[in-house]
Amino acid sequence: MQPNVIDLRSDTVTRPTPAMRAAMASAVVGDDVFGDDPTVNELQRVAAEIVGKEAAILVPSGTMGNLAALLAHCERGVEALVGDESHIYNYEAGGASALGGVVYHVLPTTASGELPLAQVRKAVRPAGDAHAARAGVIAIENTHNRCGGVVLSLDYMQQLHALAVELGLPVHLDGARIFNAAVALGVPVKALTEHVTSVQFCLSKGLGAPVGSLVAGSQSFISKVHRIRKMLGGGMRQAGVLAAAGLIALTEMPARLAEDHANARWLAEQLAALPQIDIDLDSVQTNIIVFGVRDQSVEHFLTALRERGVLMVAFKDRVRAVTHVDVARAACEQALQAVVQVLHGDHEDMV
Ligand SMILES: *Cc1c(COP(=O)(O)O)cnc(C)c1O
């Protein structure tokens, strides 16, 4: 890819920072399958502490983290309550079902990314019913990807937690972007994760590490996940090379996420001022912007934008742009100029 391309497709395109590359080059490593990699062990210790859980385990991806967590919560034939707009249900290849015999019980997702509590309650079948599949876990997502990066409130997390305790069910949080949620709410990550039994979060998105996610929970839960990770082929040997970047992602990168949010806000407000753009500013709460384009197809818009060195992606029938560490404010300004040119150019064609 050309070096001066402005890539707003996703925060997964972030490249390791110079500090990460230096840490990777000098990482002290060992065989993690023997539990010998000191850098992996340190990352797992720090991660558990930050999310306020007993233990954490490094996994290759968020998808494997969610999968291992669901399999640890649910035996075969047991239901995972998931949102119809969740990443777990839409983008993880049905893994928990295909590989673990887990039944996805799909609930509606509100525009604010929530599973309505009344629906959760209704979805759990009466105990002792021989005909019904038993519920094993409630899975939520914060920030919510397909809802445009919206943040689940602390209040909602608390209420869902209380309901789960009443129903005797664990809550798994797909917190791929939980640091974005915490920054947006101005609370420590712990204030959110204390309301869930287990959490998966990504080092490889806004936090900028090249590869890796963590799953955290109780010691006994993480022991189960460890075994399942092995079963899934996720033993990673000298993974300290990745963990070294992960430690920087975890300790140094969250503080700068506010900048991504401010850039997204700025860009969204500029876009909102353009008559051809249809955008709900209330949904722009973190680093994700989703908008519609009037008068031209999304495909045409994205192609014309690409020709001007700016990458965004189609998202449902709209366009998604995600801000991140490799796109500074000046690049957002250039991206906006490109959008204006594309919209303007199209109009001139039509006259
Ligand atoms: C990216 C993402 C994942 C999966 O992470 P990968 O590392 O890409 O497998 C899971 N959940 C959400 C909400 C995500 O955005």
PDB file of C-alpha atoms and ligand atoms in Angstrom, residues 11-12 60-64 66 86-88 91-92 141-146 174-177 200 202 204-205 212-213 320, ligand 1:
ATOM      1  CA  ASP A  11      -8.514   0.343  13.782  1.00  0.00           C
ATOM      2  CA  THR A  12      -7.182  -3.158  13.036  1.00  0.00           C
ATOM      3  CA  PRO A  60      -4.179 -15.129  19.022  1.00  0.00           C
ATOM      4  CA  SER A  61      -7.375 -13.218  18.220  1.00  0.00           C
ATOM      5  CA  GLY A  62     -10.573 -11.800  19.604  1.00  0.00           C
ATOM      6  CA  THR A  63     -12.480 -14.432  17.687  1.00  0.00           C
ATOM      7  CA  MET A  64     -10.580 -17.248  19.406  1.00  0.00           C
ATOM      8  CA  ASN A  66     -14.770 -15.252  22.407  1.00  0.00           C
ATOM      9  CA  SER A  86     -23.249  -8.898  17.856  1.00  0.00           C
ATOM     10  CA  HIS A  87     -19.822  -9.634  16.436  1.00  0.00           C
ATOM     11  CA  ILE A  88     -20.054 -13.123  17.946  1.00  0.00           C
ATOM     12  CA  TYR A  91     -18.567 -12.368  12.188  1.00  0.00           C
ATOM     13  CA  GLU A  92     -17.189 -15.413  13.977  1.00  0.00           C
ATOM     14  CA  GLU A 141     -20.507  -6.256  23.481  1.00  0.00           C
ATOM     15  CA  ASN A 142     -18.967  -2.926  24.542  1.00  0.00           C
ATOM     16  CA  THR A 143     -18.274  -0.820  22.542  1.00  0.00           C
ATOM     17  CA  HIS A 144     -20.764  -2.193  20.085  1.00  0.00           C
ATOM     18  CA  ASN A 145     -19.238  -2.609  16.644  1.00  0.00           C
ATOM     19  CA  ARG A 146     -22.285  -3.011  14.373  1.00  0.00           C
ATOM     20  CA  ASP A 174     -16.962  -9.126  24.083  1.00  0.00           C
ATOM     21  CA  GLY A 175     -14.855  -6.122  24.971  1.00  0.00           C
ATOM     22  CA  ALA A 176     -12.792  -5.997  21.782  1.00  0.00           C
ATOM     23  CA  ARG A 177     -12.890  -2.202  22.297  1.00  0.00           C
ATOM     24  CA  GLN A 200     -12.272 -10.705  25.918  1.00  0.00           C
ATOM     25  CA  CYS A 202      -8.200  -6.935  21.694  1.00  0.00           C
ATOM     26  CA  SER A 204      -4.677  -5.383  18.026  1.00  0.00           C
ATOM     27  CA  LYS A 205      -7.269  -2.656  17.420  1.00  0.00           C
ATOM     28  CA  GLY A 212      -3.339 -10.721  20.243  1.00  0.00           C
ATOM     29  CA  SER A 213      -6.289 -10.600  22.592  1.00  0.00           C
ATOM     30  CA  ARG A 320     -17.806   3.258   7.920  1.00  0.00           C
TER      31      ARG A 320
HETATM   32  C1  LIG B   1     -12.652  -7.297  16.043  1.00  0.00           C
HETATM   33  C2  LIG B   1     -13.695  -7.801  16.940  1.00  0.00           C
HETATM   34  C3  LIG B   1     -13.661  -9.106  17.431  1.00  0.00           C
HETATM   35  C4  LIG B   1     -12.678 -10.156  16.940  1.00  0.00           C
HETATM   36  O1  LIG B   1     -11.363  -9.838  17.026  1.00  0.00           O
HETATM   37  P1  LIG B   1     -10.310 -10.479  15.984  1.00  0.00           P
HETATM   38  O2  LIG B   1      -9.019 -10.247  16.675  1.00  0.00           O
HETATM   39  O3  LIG B   1     -10.473  -9.706  14.715  1.00  0.00           O
HETATM   40  O4  LIG B   1     -10.641 -11.915  15.843  1.00  0.00           O
HETATM   41  C5  LIG B   1     -14.623  -9.489  18.323  1.00  0.00           C
HETATM   42  N1  LIG B   1     -15.587  -8.639  18.711  1.00  0.00           N
HETATM   43  C6  LIG B   1     -15.661  -7.378  18.272  1.00  0.00           C
HETATM   44  C7  LIG B   1     -16.743  -6.485  18.762  1.00  0.00           C
HETATM   45  C8  LIG B   1     -14.722  -6.910  17.362  1.00  0.00           C
HETATM   46  O5  LIG B   1     -14.820  -5.664  16.901  1.00  0.00           O
END
